[in-house]
CSV table of C-alpha atoms and ligand atoms in Angstrom, one decimal:
chain,number,residue,atom,x,y,z
I,153,MET,CA,-2.3,-19.8,-4.9
I,154,ILE,CA,-2.9,-19.0,-8.6
I,155,PHE,CA,-6.3,-18.5,-10.3
I,156,GLU,CA,-6.4,-18.6,-14.1
I,157,VAL,CA,-9.6,-18.8,-16.1
I,158,ALA,CA,-11.4,-18.0,-19.5
I,159,HIS,CA,-10.6,-15.0,-21.7
I,160,PRO,CA,-12.3,-11.9,-23.0
I,161,ILE,CA,-10.4,-9.0,-24.6
I,162,SER,CA,-12.0,-5.5,-24.3
I,163,GLU,CA,-11.7,-2.9,-27.0
I,164,ILE,CA,-9.9,0.4,-26.5
I,165,ILE,CA,-12.1,2.7,-24.4
I,166,GLU,CA,-11.7,6.0,-22.6
I,167,PRO,CA,-11.1,6.0,-18.8
I,168,GLU,CA,-14.5,7.6,-18.1
I,169,GLU,CA,-16.3,5.1,-20.3
I,170,LEU,CA,-14.6,2.0,-18.9
I,171,LEU,CA,-15.2,3.1,-15.3
I,172,MET,CA,-18.9,3.1,-16.0
I,173,SER,CA,-18.8,-0.6,-16.2
I,174,VAL,CA,-16.8,-1.0,-13.0
I,175,ASP,CA,-18.8,-1.5,-9.8
I,176,PRO,CA,-16.4,0.2,-7.4
I,177,ASN,CA,-17.8,-1.5,-4.3
I,178,ALA,CA,-18.9,-4.9,-5.7
I,179,HIS,CA,-19.6,-7.2,-2.8
I,180,GLY,CA,-18.8,-4.3,-0.3
I,181,TYR,CA,-15.3,-5.5,0.3
I,182,HIS,CA,-13.4,-2.3,-0.4
I,183,LEU,CA,-14.1,0.9,-2.2
I,184,PRO,CA,-11.1,1.6,-4.5
I,185,VAL,CA,-9.7,5.1,-4.1
I,186,LEU,CA,-8.7,7.5,-6.9
I,187,LEU,CA,-10.0,5.0,-9.5
I,188,ARG,CA,-10.3,7.4,-12.4
I,189,GLU,CA,-7.0,9.0,-11.6
I,190,VAL,CA,-5.2,5.7,-11.4
I,191,ILE,CA,-6.5,4.7,-14.8
I,192,GLU,CA,-5.7,8.1,-16.4
I,193,HIS,CA,-2.1,8.1,-15.0
I,194,LEU,CA,-1.2,4.4,-15.5
I,195,ALA,CA,-2.6,4.4,-19.0
I,196,PRO,CA,-3.4,0.7,-19.3
I,197,GLY,CA,-4.7,-0.8,-22.5
I,198,PRO,CA,-4.8,-3.8,-24.8
I,199,GLY,CA,-1.5,-5.6,-25.2
I,200,LYS,CA,-0.2,-4.3,-21.9
I,201,VAL,CA,0.7,-6.3,-18.8
I,202,MET,CA,-0.2,-4.5,-15.6
I,203,VAL,CA,0.6,-5.7,-12.1
I,204,ASP,CA,-1.8,-4.8,-9.3
I,205,CYS,CA,0.5,-5.4,-6.3
I,206,THR,CA,-2.3,-4.9,-3.7
I,207,LEU,CA,-5.3,-6.7,-5.2
I,208,GLY,CA,-7.6,-6.3,-2.2
I,209,GLY,CA,-11.2,-6.4,-3.4
I,210,GLY,CA,-10.1,-6.2,-7.0
I,211,GLY,CA,-11.6,-2.8,-7.7
I,212,HIS,CA,-8.5,-1.3,-9.3
I,213,SER,CA,-7.8,-4.6,-11.1
I,214,GLU,CA,-11.2,-4.6,-12.6
I,215,ALA,CA,-10.8,-1.2,-14.1
I,216,LEU,CA,-7.3,-2.2,-15.5
I,217,LEU,CA,-8.9,-5.3,-17.0
I,218,GLU,CA,-11.7,-3.2,-18.5
I,219,SER,CA,-9.0,-1.3,-20.5
I,220,GLY,CA,-8.1,-4.5,-22.2
I,221,ALA,CA,-4.8,-5.1,-20.3
I,222,ARG,CA,-3.7,-8.3,-18.9
I,223,VAL,CA,-3.6,-8.0,-15.1
I,224,ILE,CA,-1.4,-9.9,-12.6
I,225,GLY,CA,-2.9,-9.3,-9.1
I,226,ILE,CA,-0.7,-9.9,-6.0
I,227,ASP,CA,-1.9,-9.9,-2.4
I,228,GLN,CA,-0.4,-11.5,0.7
I,229,ASP,CA,-3.9,-12.1,2.2
I,230,PRO,CA,-5.6,-15.3,1.0
I,231,ASP,CA,-9.0,-13.7,1.8
I,232,ALA,CA,-8.4,-11.0,-0.7
I,233,LEU,CA,-7.3,-13.5,-3.4
I,234,ALA,CA,-10.4,-15.6,-2.9
I,235,HIS,CA,-12.6,-12.6,-3.1
I,236,ALA,CA,-11.0,-10.9,-6.0
I,237,GLY,CA,-10.4,-14.2,-7.8
I,238,GLN,CA,-14.1,-14.9,-7.8
I,239,ARG,CA,-15.1,-11.3,-8.7
I,240,LEU,CA,-12.7,-11.2,-11.7
I,241,SER,CA,-13.1,-14.8,-12.8
I,242,SER,CA,-15.0,-13.8,-16.0
I,243,TYR,CA,-11.8,-12.1,-17.3
I,244,GLY,CA,-10.4,-15.6,-17.8
I,245,GLU,CA,-6.7,-15.8,-18.5
I,246,MET,CA,-6.4,-12.0,-18.8
I,247,PHE,CA,-6.4,-12.1,-15.0
I,248,THR,CA,-4.0,-14.1,-12.7
I,249,ALA,CA,-3.9,-13.8,-8.9
I,250,VAL,CA,-0.9,-14.8,-6.9
I,251,GLN,CA,-0.4,-14.9,-3.2
I,252,ALA,CA,2.9,-13.1,-2.4
I,253,SER,CA,4.2,-10.0,-0.9
I,254,PHE,CA,4.8,-7.4,-3.6
I,255,HIS,CA,8.5,-7.1,-2.9
I,256,GLU,CA,8.7,-10.6,-4.3
I,257,ILE,CA,7.3,-9.4,-7.7
I,258,GLU,CA,10.3,-10.7,-9.6
I,259,ASP,CA,9.6,-14.3,-8.3
I,260,VAL,CA,5.9,-13.9,-9.2
I,261,LEU,CA,6.7,-12.8,-12.7
I,262,ARG,CA,9.3,-15.5,-13.2
I,263,SER,CA,6.8,-18.1,-12.2
I,264,LEU,CA,4.4,-16.8,-14.9
I,265,GLY,CA,7.1,-16.5,-17.5
I,266,VAL,CA,6.9,-12.7,-17.7
I,267,ASP,CA,10.1,-10.7,-17.6
I,268,ARG,CA,8.9,-7.0,-18.0
I,269,VAL,CA,5.7,-5.3,-17.3
I,270,ASP,CA,4.0,-2.1,-18.6
I,271,GLY,CA,2.5,-0.8,-15.4
I,272,ILE,CA,2.5,-1.4,-11.7
I,273,LEU,CA,0.1,-0.2,-9.0
I,274,ALA,CA,0.5,-0.5,-5.2
I,275,ASP,CA,-2.5,0.8,-3.2
I,276,LEU,CA,-0.8,0.5,0.2
I,277,GLY,CA,-2.1,-0.5,3.6
I,278,VAL,CA,-5.1,-2.5,4.6
I,279,SER,CA,-8.5,-2.9,2.9
I,280,SER,CA,-11.8,-1.9,4.5
I,281,TYR,CA,-12.6,-5.6,4.8
I,282,GLN,CA,-9.4,-6.3,6.8
I,283,LEU,CA,-10.1,-3.3,9.0
I,284,ASP,CA,-13.8,-4.2,9.5
I,285,THR,CA,-13.2,-7.9,10.3
I,286,ALA,CA,-12.8,-7.9,14.1
I,287,SER,CA,-11.0,-11.2,14.1
I,288,ARG,CA,-8.1,-9.8,12.0
I,289,GLY,CA,-7.3,-7.5,14.9
I,290,PHE,CA,-6.6,-4.2,13.0
I,291,SER,CA,-9.4,-2.2,14.6
I,292,PHE,CA,-9.4,-0.5,18.0
I,293,GLN,CA,-13.1,-0.2,17.8
I,294,ARG,CA,-14.0,-3.9,17.4
I,295,ASP,CA,-12.9,-6.5,19.8
I,296,GLY,CA,-10.8,-9.3,18.3
I,297,ALA,CA,-7.6,-11.2,18.8
I,298,LEU,CA,-4.6,-8.8,18.7
I,299,ASP,CA,-3.3,-10.1,15.4
I,300,MET,CA,-2.8,-7.5,12.6
I,301,ARG,CA,-1.1,-9.8,10.2
I,302,MET,CA,-1.9,-9.3,6.5
I,303,SER,CA,-0.4,-12.7,5.7
I,304,PRO,CA,-1.1,-15.8,7.8
I,305,SER,CA,2.4,-17.0,7.1
I,306,ASN,CA,3.9,-14.1,9.1
I,307,PRO,CA,4.9,-15.7,12.5
I,308,VAL,CA,4.7,-12.4,14.4
I,309,THR,CA,1.4,-11.0,15.5
I,310,ALA,CA,0.7,-7.7,17.3
I,311,ALA,CA,0.2,-9.7,20.5
I,312,THR,CA,3.7,-11.2,20.1
I,313,LEU,CA,5.2,-7.7,19.8
I,314,VAL,CA,3.2,-6.1,22.6
I,315,ASN,CA,3.9,-9.0,25.0
I,316,THR,CA,7.6,-9.6,24.2
I,317,ALA,CA,9.3,-6.5,22.8
I,318,ALA,CA,11.6,-4.5,25.1
I,319,GLU,CA,10.1,-1.3,26.4
I,320,GLU,CA,12.6,0.7,24.3
I,321,GLU,CA,11.7,-1.2,21.2
I,322,LEU,CA,8.0,-0.6,21.7
I,323,ALA,CA,8.6,3.2,22.3
I,324,ARG,CA,10.7,3.3,19.1
I,325,ILE,CA,7.9,1.6,17.1
I,326,PHE,CA,5.2,4.0,18.4
I,327,ARG,CA,7.4,7.0,17.7
I,328,ASP,CA,8.9,6.1,14.3
I,329,PHE,CA,5.8,4.4,12.8
I,330,GLY,CA,3.0,6.3,14.5
I,331,ASP,CA,4.6,9.7,15.3
I,332,GLU,CA,3.1,9.2,18.7
I,333,PRO,CA,4.3,12.0,21.1
I,334,ALA,CA,3.5,9.8,24.2
I,335,SER,CA,5.4,6.8,22.8
I,336,ARG,CA,7.5,6.3,26.0
I,337,ARG,CA,4.6,6.6,28.4
I,338,VAL,CA,2.5,4.1,26.4
I,339,ALA,CA,5.4,1.7,26.1
I,340,ALA,CA,6.0,1.9,29.9
I,341,ARG,CA,2.4,1.3,30.7
I,342,ILE,CA,2.2,-1.7,28.4
I,343,VAL,CA,5.3,-3.3,29.9
I,344,ARG,CA,3.9,-2.8,33.4
I,345,GLU,CA,0.5,-4.2,32.6
I,346,ARG,CA,1.6,-7.2,30.5
I,347,VAL,CA,3.4,-8.7,33.5
I,348,VAL,CA,0.0,-9.0,35.3
I,349,THR,CA,-2.1,-9.9,32.2
I,350,PRO,CA,-0.6,-10.4,28.8
I,351,PHE,CA,-2.4,-8.6,26.0
I,352,SER,CA,-4.6,-10.8,23.8
I,353,HIS,CA,-7.4,-8.5,22.5
I,354,THR,CA,-7.7,-5.2,20.6
I,355,LEU,CA,-10.0,-3.5,23.0
I,356,GLN,CA,-7.8,-4.4,26.0
I,357,LEU,CA,-4.9,-2.6,24.3
I,358,ALA,CA,-7.1,0.3,23.2
I,359,GLU,CA,-8.3,0.8,26.7
I,360,THR,CA,-4.7,0.7,28.1
I,361,VAL,CA,-3.6,3.3,25.5
I,362,ALA,CA,-6.6,5.5,26.3
I,363,SER,CA,-5.7,5.4,30.0
I,364,VAL,CA,-2.4,7.0,29.1
I,365,ILE,CA,-3.4,9.4,26.3
I,366,PRO,CA,-6.4,11.6,27.1
I,367,LYS,CA,-8.9,12.0,24.3
I,368,LYS,CA,-8.5,15.5,23.0
I,369,SER,CA,-10.2,15.4,19.6
I,370,ARG,CA,-12.6,13.1,17.6
I,371,ILE,CA,-9.6,10.9,16.8
I,372,HIS,CA,-9.3,7.9,19.1
I,373,PRO,CA,-6.2,8.0,21.3
I,374,ALA,CA,-5.2,4.5,20.1
I,375,THR,CA,-5.2,5.5,16.4
I,376,ARG,CA,-1.4,6.1,16.1
I,377,ILE,CA,-0.5,3.2,18.3
I,378,PHE,CA,-2.5,0.7,16.2
I,379,GLN,CA,-1.1,2.2,13.0
I,380,ALA,CA,2.4,1.8,14.4
I,381,LEU,CA,1.9,-1.8,15.4
I,382,ARG,CA,0.4,-2.7,12.1
I,383,ILE,CA,3.4,-1.2,10.3
I,384,ALA,CA,5.8,-3.1,12.5
I,385,VAL,CA,4.0,-6.5,12.4
I,386,ASN,CA,3.9,-6.4,8.6
I,387,ARG,CA,7.3,-4.7,8.2
I,388,GLU,CA,5.6,-2.3,5.9
I,389,TYR,CA,8.4,0.2,5.4
I,390,GLU,CA,11.0,-2.4,4.8
I,391,VAL,CA,8.7,-4.2,2.3
I,392,LEU,CA,7.9,-0.8,0.6
I,393,ASP,CA,11.5,0.1,0.1
I,394,ALA,CA,12.4,-3.4,-1.3
I,395,GLY,CA,9.2,-3.2,-3.4
I,396,LEU,CA,10.2,0.1,-5.0
I,397,GLU,CA,13.6,-1.3,-6.0
I,398,ALA,CA,12.0,-4.5,-7.4
I,399,PHE,CA,9.4,-2.5,-9.4
I,400,THR,CA,12.2,-0.5,-11.0
I,401,ARG,CA,13.9,-3.8,-12.1
I,402,VAL,CA,10.8,-5.2,-13.7
I,403,ALA,CA,9.3,-2.1,-15.2
I,404,ALA,CA,9.7,-2.0,-19.0
I,405,PRO,CA,10.9,1.3,-20.6
I,406,GLY,CA,7.8,3.6,-20.6
I,407,ALA,CA,6.0,1.6,-17.9
I,408,ARG,CA,4.1,3.7,-15.4
I,409,VAL,CA,4.6,2.9,-11.7
I,410,GLY,CA,2.0,4.3,-9.3
I,411,LEU,CA,1.7,4.1,-5.5
I,412,ILE,CA,-1.1,5.3,-3.3
I,413,ALA,CA,0.0,6.2,0.3
I,414,PHE,CA,-2.2,6.8,3.2
I,415,HIS,CA,0.0,8.5,5.7
I,416,SER,CA,3.1,10.7,5.7
I,417,GLY,CA,5.6,7.9,6.6
I,418,GLU,CA,4.6,6.0,3.5
I,419,ASP,CA,4.3,9.0,1.2
I,420,ARG,CA,7.6,10.4,2.2
I,421,ARG,CA,9.4,7.2,1.1
I,422,VAL,CA,7.6,7.1,-2.3
I,423,LYS,CA,8.3,10.8,-2.9
I,424,HIS,CA,12.0,10.5,-2.1
I,425,TYR,CA,12.5,7.4,-4.1
I,426,PHE,CA,11.0,8.9,-7.3
I,427,LYS,CA,12.6,12.3,-6.7
I,428,GLU,CA,16.1,10.9,-6.3
I,429,ARG,CA,15.6,8.9,-9.5
I,430,ALA,CA,14.0,11.6,-11.6
I,431,GLN,CA,17.1,13.9,-11.6
I,432,GLU,CA,19.3,13.6,-14.7
I,433,PHE,CA,22.3,15.2,-12.9
I,434,THR,CA,23.6,15.1,-9.4
I,435,ASP,CA,24.8,18.7,-9.8
I,436,ARG,CA,22.8,21.6,-11.1
I,437,PRO,CA,22.4,21.2,-14.9
I,438,GLU,CA,23.7,24.7,-15.6
I,439,TRP,CA,27.1,23.9,-14.1
I,440,PRO,CA,29.9,23.5,-16.6
I,441,SER,CA,30.2,19.7,-16.4
I,442,PRO,CA,27.3,18.5,-14.3
I,443,ARG,CA,27.7,14.9,-13.1
I,444,PRO,CA,25.1,12.5,-14.4
I,445,ASN,CA,23.0,10.8,-11.8
I,446,PRO,CA,23.7,7.1,-11.9
I,447,LEU,CA,20.2,6.5,-10.5
I,448,TYR,CA,18.4,8.4,-13.2
I,449,GLN,CA,15.6,5.9,-13.9
I,450,TYR,CA,12.3,7.8,-13.9
I,451,ARG,CA,10.4,10.7,-15.3
I,452,LEU,CA,7.8,12.1,-12.9
I,453,ILE,CA,4.3,12.0,-14.2
I,454,THR,CA,2.8,13.6,-11.1
I,455,SER,CA,5.0,16.4,-9.8
I,456,ARG,CA,2.7,16.7,-6.8
I,457,PRO,CA,0.6,13.9,-5.3
I,458,VAL,CA,-2.8,13.4,-6.8
I,459,ILE,CA,-5.5,13.6,-4.1
I,460,ALA,CA,-9.2,12.7,-4.2
I,461,GLY,CA,-11.7,15.3,-5.3
I,462,GLU,CA,-14.4,16.7,-3.0
I,463,LEU,CA,-17.1,14.3,-4.2
I,464,GLU,CA,-14.9,11.2,-3.6
I,465,GLN,CA,-13.8,12.5,-0.2
I,466,ARG,CA,-17.5,12.9,0.8
I,467,ALA,CA,-18.5,9.5,-0.6
I,468,ASN,CA,-15.4,7.7,0.8
I,469,PRO,CA,-13.8,9.2,3.9
I,470,ARG,CA,-10.8,6.8,3.6
I,471,SER,CA,-9.9,8.6,0.3
I,472,ARG,CA,-9.2,11.9,2.3
I,473,SER,CA,-5.7,10.7,3.2
I,474,ALA,CA,-4.9,9.0,-0.1
I,475,LYS,CA,-1.9,10.4,-2.2
I,476,LEU,CA,-1.1,9.0,-5.6
I,477,ARG,CA,2.3,9.4,-7.1
I,478,VAL,CA,3.2,8.1,-10.6
I,479,ALA,CA,6.5,7.9,-12.4
I,480,GLU,CA,7.4,6.5,-15.8
I,481,ARG,CA,10.4,4.2,-16.2
I,482,LEU,CA,13.1,5.5,-18.5
I,483,PRO,CA,15.0,3.2,-20.9
I,484,LYS,CA,18.4,3.9,-19.2
I,485,ASN,CA,19.9,2.3,-16.1
O,71,LIG,C1,-5.8,-0.8,0.3
O,71,LIG,S1,-6.1,-2.5,0.0
O,71,LIG,C2,-6.1,-2.5,-1.8
O,71,LIG,C3,-7.5,-2.4,-2.3
O,71,LIG,C4,-7.6,-2.6,-3.8
O,71,LIG,N1,-6.8,-1.6,-4.6
O,71,LIG,C5,-9.0,-2.6,-4.3
O,71,LIG,O1,-9.3,-1.9,-5.3
O,71,LIG,O2,-9.9,-3.2,-3.7
O,71,LIG,C6,-4.5,-3.1,0.3
O,71,LIG,C7,-4.4,-4.6,0.0
O,71,LIG,O3,-3.0,-4.9,-0.2
O,71,LIG,C8,-2.6,-6.0,0.5
O,71,LIG,N2,-1.2,-5.8,0.8
O,71,LIG,C9,-0.6,-4.8,1.7
O,71,LIG,N3,0.7,-4.9,1.6
O,71,LIG,C10,1.0,-5.9,0.8
O,71,LIG,C11,2.2,-6.5,0.3
O,71,LIG,N4,3.4,-6.1,0.8
O,71,LIG,N5,2.2,-7.5,-0.6
O,71,LIG,C12,1.0,-7.9,-1.1
O,71,LIG,N6,-0.2,-7.4,-0.7
O,71,LIG,C13,-0.2,-6.4,0.2
O,71,LIG,C14,-3.5,-6.1,1.7
O,71,LIG,O4,-3.6,-7.4,2.1
O,71,LIG,C15,-4.8,-5.5,1.1
O,71,LIG,O5,-5.6,-6.6,0.6
């Protein structure tokens, strides 16, 4: 699905100034996190082509467009495309929205006749709209079908996994993707219960998990299990790893690539990817003949992750776990 419409070009404006014209929560779909920091670090502007790999409600895209850049917005969820497409329609042909997964960025760009881009943003995970829409099945607090797919073309729902995966596999998902200490016990209980009644709804699963993991803090016992299932259903780590490789191939020399992660499993992958590629030598540079790093492709723009300031954290609790890392593509490799 591609939207292309009319055509304004903004003048060069400072990040602070351009953000004043962006309504961060237009239509209440999703409040973009670290908006000012993203614009500062990705340095969009007139003449540049930026890809927003996770369009969502279009908040980050709107700020990128306000800088005067052309924006290609990708999302695998048709709801997000419809929403952002409408919100950003006044930017005309400066904005194009494409339904795809971001690891397919090369196919997307090829279909648009673009071969290199000047900036890439991926604001990982799900939007507030997806989380809050009970029928999407992401929330353990709202009853809905146990779905959790970001893309309707994905054949595997959370219910499919919960009802058919082997006990060992479920335990591995809960441990590796949710860091859940009770992974084995939860998997065993699910397998016992699904024989009697297959799982079809979110609250049904949340109650089963709560019966295994006692509530010790304000955090709901099903938090980690739901996160793990969502990651497995959408193959989020696999897609992130493939996405990082694809971003490197399409980023022009000097392009800034930024990712916002919301939990340690995601952030670790982004951190290691950039760290490995920001070292000129595989040996210590002071050694007599240090070996050059064949993967030397980036300069780190953020040596530490950028996190939300106190004001943003208070206004938008979701921003508390956000970590932005940005690197600049080098001409070599
Ligand atoms: C956190 S929201 C992005 C919010 C957006 N930055 C904004 O300002 O509204 C994440 C969005 O990325 C989409 N998404 C997640 N993984 C994706 C992937 N691999 N490819 C394409 N879209 C993805 C989700 O469907 C969701 O709409």
